[in-house]
C-alpha positions as a printed NumPy array, in Angstrom:
array([[-62.714,  -2.815, 193.314],
       [-62.428,   0.643, 194.281],
       [-65.158,   1.985, 191.848],
       [-68.744,   1.185, 193.274],
       [-70.242,   1.911, 189.69 ],
       [-71.203,  -0.083, 186.934],
       [-68.447,  -2.485, 185.871],
       [-69.952,  -3.873, 182.722],
       [-69.653,  -3.083, 179.408],
       [-66.868,  -2.157, 176.882],
       [-65.219,   0.461, 178.72 ],
       [-65.417,  -1.393, 182.257],
       [-64.928,  -5.06 , 181.383],
       [-61.956,  -7.618, 180.589],
       [-60.999,  -5.892, 177.243],
       [-59.735,  -2.647, 178.588],
       [-57.487,  -4.718, 181.028],
       [-55.901,  -6.636, 178.316],
       [-52.878,  -5.849, 176.153],
       [-54.956,  -5.39 , 173.092],
       [-56.413,  -2.315, 174.702],
       [-53.091,  -0.719, 175.597],
       [-51.8  ,  -1.323, 172.016],
       [-55.364,   0.063, 170.627],
       [-54.778,   3.242, 172.542],
       [-51.402,   3.377, 171.236],
       [-52.409,   2.981, 167.69 ],
       [-55.151,   5.529, 168.196],
       [-52.636,   8.349, 169.72 ],
       [-49.532,   7.779, 167.876],
       [-51.459,   7.82 , 164.27 ],
       [-52.828,  11.155, 165.407],
       [-49.594,  12.392, 166.239],
       [-48.009,  11.163, 163.176],
       [-50.904,  12.661, 161.09 ],
       [-49.971,  15.907, 162.605],
       [-46.156,  15.912, 161.603],
       [-46.158,  17.118, 158.161],
       [-47.57 ,  20.301, 159.572],
       [-45.365,  20.696, 162.82 ],
       [-42.394,  19.694, 161.017],
       [-40.051,  16.903, 160.967],
       [-37.192,  18.295, 162.858],
       [-36.031,  17.407, 166.683],
       [-37.621,  19.537, 169.496],
       [-34.688,  20.802, 171.449],
       [-30.935,  21.227, 171.51 ],
       [-30.663,  18.028, 173.226],
       [-32.755,  16.202, 170.607],
       [-30.445,  17.458, 168.062],
       [-27.411,  16.353, 170.141],
       [-28.693,  12.794, 170.173],
       [-29.064,  12.801, 166.641],
       [-25.555,  13.703, 166.465],
       [-24.556,  10.918, 168.809],
       [-26.333,   8.467, 166.652],
       [-25.031,   9.728, 163.319],
       [-21.404,   9.628, 164.899],
       [-21.834,   6.231, 165.947],
       [-23.486,   4.967, 162.821],
       [-20.688,   6.512, 160.827],
       [-17.746,   4.895, 162.712],
       [-17.423,   6.477, 165.954],
       [-16.41 ,   3.99 , 168.9  ],
       [-19.134,   2.566, 170.965],
       [-17.073,   3.819, 174.033],
       [-16.767,   7.296, 172.827],
       [-19.962,   9.563, 173.235],
       [-17.868,  12.695, 172.912],
       [-18.685,  15.541, 170.599],
       [-15.79 ,  15.942, 168.535],
       [-17.055,  19.205, 166.578],
       [-17.341,  20.838, 169.806],
       [-14.317,  22.563, 170.751],
       [-12.212,  20.753, 168.335],
       [ -9.867,  18.867, 168.591],
       [-10.341,  18.57 , 172.336],
       [-14.274,  17.69 , 171.87 ],
       [-16.945,  17.826, 174.471],
       [-17.158,  15.508, 176.95 ],
       [-20.609,  13.913, 177.143],
       [-22.104,  11.835, 179.942],
       [-24.797,  10.369, 177.835],
       [-25.466,   6.593, 177.587],
       [-25.327,   4.545, 174.658],
       [-28.305,   2.67 , 175.86 ],
       [-30.691,   5.562, 174.459],
       [-28.662,   5.469, 171.321],
       [-29.257,   1.598, 170.828],
       [-33.061,   1.84 , 169.603],
       [-32.759,   4.896, 167.691],
       [-29.651,   3.874, 165.861],
       [-31.564,   0.49 , 164.943],
       [-34.389,   2.347, 163.743],
       [-32.726,   4.744, 161.542],
       [-30.688,   1.756, 160.024],
       [-33.71 ,   0.157, 159.25 ],
       [-36.534,   2.892, 158.158],
       [-34.221,   5.975, 157.751],
       [-33.701,   8.868, 159.993],
       [-36.92 ,  10.9  , 159.766],
       [-39.036,   8.264, 160.642],
       [-36.645,   6.622, 162.971],
       [-37.05 ,   9.93 , 165.049],
       [-40.746,   9.978, 164.375],
       [-41.388,   6.415, 165.694],
       [-39.041,   5.465, 168.511],
       [-40.328,   8.058, 171.198],
       [-43.78 ,   6.533, 170.754],
       [-42.304,   3.207, 171.106],
       [-40.96 ,   4.441, 174.414],
       [-44.688,   5.569, 174.993],
       [-45.905,   1.857, 174.453],
       [-43.656,   0.76 , 176.835],
       [-44.909,   3.152, 179.441],
       [-48.23 ,   2.273, 178.889],
       [-47.693,  -1.209, 179.386],
       [-46.023,  -0.443, 182.674],
       [-48.869,   1.606, 183.557],
       [-50.95 ,  -1.295, 182.796],
       [-49.073,  -3.684, 184.832],
       [-49.369,  -1.043, 188.124],
       [-52.996,  -0.451, 187.425],
       [-53.652,  -4.417, 187.461],
       [-51.744,  -4.916, 190.753],
       [-54.179,  -2.049, 192.227],
       [-56.915,  -3.797, 191.451],
       [-58.572,  -1.036, 189.534],
       [-62.137,  -1.68 , 188.37 ],
       [-62.836,  -1.597, 184.659],
       [-63.903,   2.018, 184.603],
       [-61.109,   3.417, 186.643],
       [-58.728,   1.493, 184.207],
       [-60.592,   2.89 , 181.238],
       [-59.592,   6.585, 182.619],
       [-56.381,   5.299, 183.474],
       [-55.357,   4.228, 179.986],
       [-56.261,   7.492, 178.452],
       [-55.377,   9.947, 181.428],
       [-51.784,  10.579, 180.049],
       [-52.941,  12.903, 177.803],
       [-54.129,  15.123, 180.492],
       [-50.551,  15.332, 182.383],
       [-48.868,  18.257, 180.509],
       [-45.288,  16.935, 180.427],
       [-46.07 ,  13.25 , 179.206],
       [-47.319,  13.89 , 175.423],
       [-44.485,  16.547, 174.784],
       [-41.454,  14.199, 175.831],
       [-43.051,  11.201, 174.103],
       [-44.041,  13.262, 170.667],
       [-42.224,  12.351, 167.39 ],
       [-38.978,  13.412, 167.072],
       [-38.421,  14.187, 170.743],
       [-35.485,  11.589, 171.058],
       [-33.663,  13.005, 173.934],
       [-33.307,  10.46 , 177.322],
       [-35.993,  11.761, 179.489],
       [-38.616,   9.501, 177.849],
       [-36.545,   6.234, 178.198],
       [-35.585,   7.261, 181.829],
       [-39.214,   7.711, 182.754],
       [-40.309,   4.285, 181.158],
       [-37.65 ,   2.564, 183.2  ],
       [-38.967,   4.42 , 186.45 ],
       [-42.502,   3.073, 185.558],
       [-41.233,  -0.434, 184.821],
       [-39.373,  -0.283, 188.203],
       [-42.441,   0.553, 189.823],
       [-44.796,  -2.225, 188.297],
       [-42.075,  -4.789, 189.243],
       [-41.899,  -3.523, 192.533],
       [-45.624,  -4.118, 193.222],
       [-44.994,  -7.599, 192.445],
       [-44.893,  -9.976, 195.512],
       [-42.462, -12.471, 193.86 ],
       [-39.008, -12.642, 194.106],
       [-38.542, -12.636, 190.089],
       [-40.484,  -9.157, 190.319],
       [-37.451,  -7.883, 192.741],
       [-35.06 ,  -9.056, 190.441],
       [-36.847,  -7.532, 187.709],
       [-37.166,  -3.923, 189.563],
       [-33.225,  -4.087, 190.204],
       [-32.725,  -4.587, 186.453],
       [-34.74 ,  -1.732, 185.445],
       [-33.288,   0.56 , 188.397],
       [-30.02 ,  -0.086, 187.25 ],
       [-30.842,   0.708, 183.775],
       [-32.547,   3.97 , 185.021],
       [-29.45 ,   4.763, 186.606],
       [-27.374,   4.02 , 183.76 ],
       [-29.198,   6.429, 181.506],
       [-29.359,   9.085, 184.364],
       [-27.89 ,   9.331, 187.595],
       [-30.726,  11.775, 188.669],
       [-32.681,   8.562, 189.334],
       [-30.864,   7.667, 192.331],
       [-33.104,   9.427, 195.148],
       [-36.198,   7.551, 193.766],
       [-34.41 ,   4.537, 193.426],
       [-33.4  ,   4.817, 197.081],
       [-37.036,   5.127, 197.965],
       [-37.609,   2.23 , 196.23 ],
       [-35.351,  -0.027, 198.422],
       [-36.953,   1.678, 201.484],
       [-40.287,   0.434, 200.167],
       [-38.742,  -2.982, 199.754],
       [-37.413,  -2.652, 203.657],
       [-40.958,  -1.502, 204.537],
       [-42.377,  -4.707, 203.165],
       [-40.167,  -6.799, 205.107],
       [-40.866,  -4.68 , 207.869],
       [-44.652,  -5.094, 207.903],
       [-45.1  ,  -8.241, 205.724],
       [-41.772, -10.212, 206.372],
       [-41.384, -10.523, 202.616],
       [-37.882, -11.034, 201.737],
       [-37.516,  -9.19 , 198.801],
       [-35.081,  -6.55 , 199.375],
       [-31.92 ,  -8.587, 199.217],
       [-32.926,  -9.544, 195.648],
       [-33.883,  -6.221, 194.59 ],
       [-30.136,  -4.984, 195.958],
       [-28.567,  -8.162, 194.04 ],
       [-30.108,  -7.161, 190.99 ],
       [-29.456,  -3.451, 191.197],
       [-25.763,  -4.128, 192.167],
       [-25.164,  -6.689, 189.479],
       [-26.837,  -4.797, 186.451],
       [-25.376,  -1.293, 187.546],
       [-22.019,  -3.103, 187.732],
       [-22.513,  -4.638, 184.436],
       [-24.142,  -1.662, 182.226],
       [-21.332,   0.327, 183.541],
       [-18.893,  -1.998, 182.227],
       [-20.648,  -2.289, 178.901],
       [-21.287,   1.196, 177.818],
       [-18.598,   3.547, 179.725],
       [-14.748,   3.337, 179.146],
       [-12.752,   2.51 , 182.392],
       [-11.202,   5.654, 182.126],
       [-14.384,   7.378, 182.536],
       [-15.243,   5.311, 185.567],
       [-12.405,   6.213, 187.104],
       [-12.322,   9.975, 186.209],
       [-13.364,  12.99 , 187.753],
       [-16.675,  13.087, 186.377],
       [-19.704,  12.834, 188.969],
       [-22.476,  12.562, 186.91 ],
       [-22.618,   8.962, 186.071],
       [-22.672,   5.956, 188.215],
       [-19.189,   5.237, 189.476],
       [-17.284,   2.335, 191.141],
       [-18.083,   4.098, 194.65 ],
       [-21.883,   3.973, 193.982],
       [-21.673,   0.001, 192.884],
       [-19.517,  -0.711, 196.362],
       [-22.349,   1.091, 198.259],
       [-25.099,  -0.858, 196.347],
       [-22.904,  -4.074, 197.215],
       [-22.583,  -3.155, 200.95 ],
       [-25.995,  -2.612, 201.054],
       [-26.938,  -6.064, 199.469],
       [-24.689,  -7.797, 201.548],
       [-26.413,  -6.106, 204.829],
       [-29.728,  -6.924, 203.508],
       [-28.936, -10.521, 202.7  ],
       [-27.607, -11.111, 206.373],
       [-30.333,  -9.127, 208.214],
       [-33.158, -11.982, 207.743],
       [-30.762, -14.566, 209.666],
       [-30.305, -12.02 , 212.568],
       [-32.073, -12.719, 215.907],
       [-35.515, -11.69 , 216.801],
       [-36.667, -11.349, 212.974],
       [-40.041, -12.888, 214.201],
       [-40.546,  -9.119, 215.748],
       [-40.952,  -5.909, 214.171],
       [-38.407,  -4.368, 216.498],
       [-35.968,  -7.045, 215.179],
       [-36.854,  -6.558, 211.688],
       [-36.087,  -2.795, 212.138],
       [-32.921,  -3.192, 213.629],
       [-31.846,  -5.469, 210.758],
       [-33.174,  -3.025, 208.3  ],
       [-31.215,  -0.255, 210.211],
       [-27.841,  -2.02 , 208.771],
       [-28.276,  -1.309, 205.379],
       [-28.017,   2.54 , 205.364],
       [-25.283,   2.345, 208.313],
       [-23.187,   0.335, 206.057],
       [-24.067,   1.666, 202.585],
       [-23.906,   5.658, 203.439],
       [-20.421,   5.929, 204.802],
       [-19.334,   3.567, 202.095],
       [-20.554,   6.026, 199.45 ],
       [-19.384,   9.052, 201.368],
       [-15.744,   7.88 , 201.616],
       [-15.389,   6.384, 198.011],
       [-17.222,   9.121, 196.338],
       [-16.015,  12.074, 198.001],
       [-17.033,  15.334, 196.283],
       [-19.207,  13.366, 194.054],
       [-21.706,  12.468, 197.052],
       [-22.573,  16.219, 196.387],
       [-24.586,  17.975, 193.826],
       [-22.612,  17.784, 190.408],
       [-23.769,  21.273, 189.864],
       [-22.563,  22.727, 192.808],
       [-19.166,  23.117, 191.254],
       [-20.591,  25.107, 188.229],
       [-18.498,  28.23 , 187.201],
       [-20.356,  31.563, 188.629],
       [-20.83 ,  32.877, 184.902],
       [-22.477,  29.607, 184.   ],
       [-24.64 ,  30.033, 187.258],
       [-25.431,  33.28 , 186.324],
       [-26.058,  33.377, 182.461],
       [-26.738,  29.739, 181.697],
       [-27.973,  27.143, 184.505],
       [-30.169,  29.862, 186.418],
       [-32.182,  29.973, 183.15 ],
       [-32.632,  26.135, 182.535],
       [-36.334,  26.178, 183.781],
       [-36.426,  22.175, 183.796],
       [-33.663,  22.127, 186.61 ],
       [-34.911,  24.656, 188.685],
       [-37.155,  24.502, 191.682],
       [-41.069,  25.328, 191.477],
       [-40.644,  28.636, 192.991],
       [-38.238,  29.543, 190.099],
       [-40.82 ,  28.443, 187.376],
       [-43.746,  30.702, 185.92 ],
       [-46.895,  30.694, 187.684],
       [-48.551,  28.277, 185.427],
       [-45.356,  25.804, 185.504],
       [-45.305,  26.184, 189.496],
       [-48.792,  25.396, 189.743],
       [-48.674,  22.165, 187.728],
       [-45.692,  21.044, 190.017],
       [-47.452,  21.831, 192.944],
       [-50.863,  20.994, 192.034],
       [-50.087,  17.203, 191.533],
       [-50.279,  16.59 , 195.254],
       [-54.182,  17.   , 194.908],
       [-55.109,  13.938, 192.72 ],
       [-52.385,  11.713, 194.556],
       [-53.806,  12.605, 197.965],
       [-57.307,  13.088, 196.628],
       [-57.432,   9.855, 194.918],
       [-55.345,   7.847, 197.435],
       [-58.071,   8.756, 200.093],
       [-61.111,   8.391, 198.096],
       [-60.052,   5.057, 196.852],
       [-59.562,   3.329, 200.356],
       [-62.273,   5.095, 201.748],
       [-64.818,   2.633, 203.578],
       [-62.406,  -0.262, 202.639],
       [-62.627,   0.395, 198.836],
       [-59.414,  -1.144, 197.932],
       [-59.771,  -4.531, 196.174],
       [-58.751,  -7.505, 198.168],
       [-55.168,  -7.616, 198.909],
       [-54.091,  -4.49 , 196.999],
       [-54.09 ,  -1.866, 200.054],
       [-50.421,  -2.629, 200.355],
       [-49.563,  -1.891, 196.939],
       [-51.563,   1.193, 197.113],
       [-49.512,   2.382, 199.934],
       [-46.032,   1.588, 198.199],
       [-47.122,   3.269, 195.192],
       [-48.579,   6.321, 197.083],
       [-45.208,   6.919, 199.184],
       [-43.111,   6.527, 195.774],
       [-45.455,   9.086, 193.727],
       [-45.23 ,  11.378, 196.889],
       [-41.648,  11.11 , 196.986],
       [-41.281,  11.895, 193.244],
       [-43.48 ,  14.879, 193.487],
       [-41.486,  16.264, 196.329],
       [-38.351,  15.767, 194.185],
       [-39.978,  17.669, 191.11 ],
       [-40.473,  20.458, 193.393],
       [-36.76 ,  20.787, 193.596],
       [-35.952,  19.793, 190.078],
       [-38.699,  20.479, 187.436],
       [-38.134,  17.592, 185.127],
       [-38.413,  14.938, 187.594],
       [-42.267,  15.999, 187.281],
       [-42.672,  13.806, 184.17 ],
       [-42.089,  10.616, 186.419],
       [-44.532,  11.972, 189.09 ],
       [-46.935,  12.625, 186.57 ],
       [-46.882,   9.153, 185.356],
       [-46.983,   7.951, 189.02 ],
       [-50.284,   9.972, 189.483],
       [-52.224,   8.643, 186.636],
       [-53.883,   5.569, 188.886],
       [-54.5  ,   7.849, 191.604],
       [-56.298,  10.366, 188.896],
       [-58.103,   7.477, 187.44 ],
       [-59.355,   6.418, 190.833],
       [-60.785,   9.951, 191.417],
       [-62.2  ,  10.302, 187.888],
       [-63.984,   6.808, 188.362],
       [-65.199,   7.682, 191.864],
       [-66.556,  11.21 , 191.302],
       [-67.263,  11.775, 187.529],
       [-70.483,   9.626, 187.534],
       [-71.89 ,  11.629, 190.178],
       [-71.148,  14.927, 188.509],
       [-72.602,  13.379, 185.075],
       [-75.722,  12.378, 186.779],
       [-76.527,  15.947, 188.107],
       [-79.69 ,  16.734, 186.083],
       [-79.273,  20.535, 185.665],
       [-77.241,  21.548, 182.878],
       [-74.828,  24.111, 184.335],
       [-74.194,  22.461, 187.823],
       [-73.712,  19.41 , 185.897],
       [-70.772,  21.254, 183.504],
       [-69.16 ,  22.809, 186.696],
       [-69.212,  19.787, 188.487],
       [-67.756,  17.726, 185.74 ],
       [-64.846,  20.387, 185.064],
       [-64.305,  20.369, 188.952],
       [-63.762,  16.741, 188.826],
       [-61.142,  17.357, 186.066],
       [-59.602,  20.266, 187.994],
       [-59.184,  17.986, 190.994],
       [-57.945,  14.887, 189.087],
       [-55.163,  16.419, 186.612],
       [-52.932,  19.527, 186.824],
       [-53.705,  20.486, 182.988],
       [-56.841,  22.512, 183.58 ],
       [-55.207,  24.616, 186.726],
       [-51.985,  24.96 , 184.393],
       [-54.201,  26.508, 181.28 ],
       [-55.98 ,  28.542, 183.58 ],
       [-52.902,  30.073, 185.361],
       [-51.087,  30.639, 181.794],
       [-52.604,  34.492, 181.7  ],
       [-50.655,  35.264, 184.646],
       [-47.439,  34.316, 183.402],
       [-46.89 ,  37.397, 181.522],
       [-48.287,  39.58 , 184.905],
       [-45.828,  37.789, 187.037],
       [-42.649,  37.261, 185.131],
       [-39.544,  35.083, 186.247],
       [-36.148,  35.215, 185.071],
       [-36.655,  32.031, 183.121],
       [-39.511,  33.708, 181.405],
       [-37.548,  37.141, 180.964],
       [-34.66 ,  35.851, 178.756],
       [-33.837,  39.093, 176.711],
       [-36.794,  40.964, 178.212],
       [-34.582,  44.286, 178.376],
       [-33.84 ,  43.483, 174.374],
       [-36.864,  42.663, 172.627],
       [-36.203,  39.139, 170.559],
       [-36.5  ,  39.781, 166.578],
       [-39.465,  38.128, 165.048],
       [-38.354,  35.168, 162.543],
       [-36.841,  31.885, 162.761],
       [-33.179,  31.085, 161.309],
       [-32.786,  28.549, 158.659],
       [-29.231,  27.081, 159.783],
       [-29.021,  25.076, 156.752],
       [-28.061,  28.288, 154.868],
       [-24.827,  27.869, 156.628],
       [-23.799,  24.554, 154.425],
       [-23.166,  27.046, 151.661],
       [-19.929,  28.453, 153.39 ],
       [-16.617,  26.787, 153.608],
       [-16.579,  24.55 , 156.753],
       [-14.704,  26.151, 159.811],
       [-15.25 ,  26.973, 163.283],
       [-18.193,  29.024, 164.485],
       [-18.268,  31.344, 167.558],
       [-22.071,  31.217, 167.874],
       [-24.667,  31.003, 170.952],
       [-24.575,  27.67 , 172.504],
       [-28.453,  26.866, 172.138],
       [-28.161,  26.55 , 168.484],
       [-24.957,  25.357, 168.205],
       [-26.272,  21.407, 168.071],
       [-28.74 ,  22.166, 165.418],
       [-25.736,  23.877, 163.511],
       [-23.814,  20.627, 163.579],
       [-26.702,  18.571, 162.731],
       [-27.315,  20.557, 159.302],
       [-23.811,  21.582, 158.347],
       [-20.08 ,  20.429, 158.564],
       [-19.063,  23.229, 160.645],
       [-17.79 ,  23.106, 164.185],
       [-18.732,  25.242, 167.124],
       [-16.854,  26.386, 170.157],
       [-19.263,  25.293, 172.593],
       [-22.812,  23.98 , 173.296],
       [-24.951,  23.428, 176.625],
       [-23.219,  20.407, 178.341],
       [-21.958,  20.916, 181.605],
       [-18.807,  19.045, 181.907],
       [-16.968,  21.573, 179.504],
       [-17.131,  24.569, 181.473],
       [-14.28 ,  26.707, 179.947],
       [-15.451,  26.85 , 176.407],
       [-19.151,  27.728, 177.619],
       [-18.065,  30.301, 179.979],
       [-15.758,  31.849, 176.779],
       [-18.897,  31.546, 174.527],
       [-21.001,  33.215, 177.029],
       [-18.182,  35.862, 177.875],
       [-17.74 ,  36.501, 173.999],
       [-21.227,  37.977, 173.722],
       [-22.198,  39.405, 176.812],
       [-18.574,  40.907, 177.439],
       [-17.031,  43.818, 175.245],
       [-15.973,  43.88 , 171.498],
       [-12.44 ,  43.291, 172.801],
       [-13.616,  40.145, 174.561],
       [-15.179,  38.99 , 171.151],
       [-12.165,  39.478, 169.628],
       [ -9.762,  37.786, 172.253],
       [-11.945,  35.048, 172.167],
       [-12.632,  34.447, 168.5  ],
       [ -8.632,  34.748, 168.047],
       [ -7.923,  32.443, 171.082],
       [ -9.811,  29.55 , 169.464],
       [ -9.128,  30.482, 165.896],
       [-12.654,  30.89 , 165.186],
       [-13.513,  31.31 , 161.213],
       [-16.928,  32.54 , 161.437],
       [-19.184,  34.633, 164.393],
       [-22.777,  33.314, 163.748],
       [-25.703,  34.784, 165.618],
       [-29.582,  34.12 , 165.419],
       [-31.297,  37.214, 166.409],
       [-34.499,  35.735, 167.512],
       [-32.708,  33.21 , 169.785],
       [-33.247,  33.731, 173.369],
       [-29.887,  32.833, 174.749],
       [-28.366,  35.836, 172.337],
       [-31.246,  38.046, 173.483],
       [-30.332,  37.365, 177.133],
       [-26.744,  38.278, 176.325],
       [-28.041,  41.911, 175.213],
       [-29.349,  42.409, 178.691],
       [-25.607,  42.369, 179.91 ],
       [-24.343,  45.835, 181.246],
       [-22.361,  47.962, 179.369],
       [-21.849,  47.945, 175.627],
       [-21.803,  44.348, 175.214],
       [-21.124,  42.556, 171.991],
       [-24.3  ,  40.882, 171.583],
       [-26.064,  44.367, 171.146],
       [-23.137,  45.78 , 168.992],
       [-23.682,  42.812, 166.657],
       [-27.307,  42.847, 166.548],
       [-27.229,  46.89 , 165.71 ],
       [-25.053,  46.31 , 162.683],
       [-22.183,  48.115, 164.223],
       [-19.347,  45.234, 164.021],
       [-15.822,  45.965, 164.119],
       [-13.659,  46.168, 161.063],
       [-12.251,  42.421, 161.792],
       [-15.564,  40.86 , 161.278],
       [-16.561,  40.803, 157.529],
       [-20.367,  40.236, 156.943],
       [-21.191,  37.022, 154.902],
       [-23.185,  38.556, 151.927],
       [-27.016,  36.862, 151.793],
       [-26.819,  35.97 , 155.859],
       [-27.695,  39.27 , 157.144],
       [-31.242,  38.977, 158.138],
       [-32.642,  37.257, 161.305],
       [-29.754,  34.755, 160.78 ],
       [-26.358,  37.056, 160.79 ],
       [-22.671,  35.593, 159.865],
       [-19.127,  37.187, 159.646],
       [-16.153,  36.08 , 158.777],
       [-13.242,  36.63 , 160.998],
       [-10.357,  38.329, 159.389],
       [ -7.298,  36.16 , 158.992],
       [ -5.176,  38.621, 160.574],
       [ -7.146,  38.934, 163.814],
       [ -5.422,  36.203, 165.687],
       [ -1.781,  37.842, 165.235],
       [ -3.291,  41.245, 166.028],
       [ -4.68 ,  39.779, 169.453],
       [ -1.195,  37.78 , 170.041],
       [  0.617,  40.937, 169.609],
       [ -1.551,  42.696, 172.263],
       [ -0.303,  39.823, 174.81 ],
       [ -3.142,  37.395, 174.812],
       [ -2.715,  33.599, 175.336],
       [ -1.908,  31.618, 171.954],
       [ -4.633,  29.697, 170.491],
       [ -6.129,  26.597, 172.285],
       [ -6.007,  24.465, 168.99 ]])
């Protein structure tokens, strides 16, 4: 065991290692979160959560399993979406049985339960002591990203993909063939939900190669066979053939699966080559895997082998993607967030070093500690480039934080003097998790603002929130509205919108941004081009405030100052924080006579 302290009693005994302890911790946490819902509200937390609700509603309402398009965005063409029905399945089932409100409340917590069981499997395979294991069960609340992603009403795909990453890791640590097969299944599901997991799945494959190189465990072919088979099955089961053969780069494609198959073939041949009894021979056999898979991927994927976001329109890069904090690297984050991302390496390295110091690993668990450390370190490096990957990195860091807490906290609590004891206790928590350093750095954020924080800084945000349900009283029509609030408007009303923030649909997104950040003439032209019935803005929305910082007499500032042109007719009762104007019926004809294109509809 890695902890040299007392391993007796409730908090260090067999109970904490049992499935019952996981369920008890989950019930206590879930009960608290659900009790807070009447005070926090029963609404989805973000635009993506609202859109996920729309996806499930549409499916339950009769939209095809194969069609995940949003048809009320830019009708009649609709918005193409890369989302997976796999995430819709549990949510749709829960909503069908217990209703929409409780379904959205419970499903994220059920994903959390899956994550905790995967974490339990990881900690058991590391041979943690009872004390360290106990810290590990509760430590997830000390990692800032985890509670929010698995909160009630947070129904986006980030939670499910993190659980698949944890399950892949737990299965990878198994020395058995069935563990490799399970890891391949979980990894394929992870990729079917989000292709962003591909770099870490590649690391998992490399770690299976490391096990073959050092221990001669022939598990890599079974992992790759399972990954290839289930990637093909899940793609065929959830994606229409036209999409698999289409222009999109943000989903699993035949090129990916063919590259997986080539890697499987080479990994299967490797153990039968000569000199496999030596490390050099095994290394040469392993080299065949990337030598076959990478050229296959490059040839078959073509431009899709690069970053899908590399082809974004410059307008979107300037006014949209550059302000989405979760997709940006650490050096473009607020100070507190950047420190949260960077600091995670402290419990990773500290926990690994302390756990192994003086032969402290449990018998036979040293290899698993090394595998987990390499994967967690890779996830941490990935998170420095793409902030949202920090969720997986934080989950994988929990066993290291638990080891660090178990090894250092008893000594800190044993200090007889009060002040040194409190300082040492706080110091241990500072080392073990990023929560304390993030909280301590929070006051620095406004002193060192970043672009992601400064959305609308030159045009202060109006106080108050917008009740988009009030729009339901208007005759259903097409709204030209900033993109962040568009999904909630769709969920609360029968209206349609021109655009929301989904990268496949660049032209409507660019036009929406241009309509508000450009001139009044741009606003009129785009409203007419799409045949919009209404222009609606929430003055407290951060994206609308951002458009007010555009140079010149931009349309957003004009609308906020009640100096709208005559072709926009204010809607009575909707002239506060939420402002709505009807587009005059003859504006389309006026713009056509001026020589603009015919409406897209």
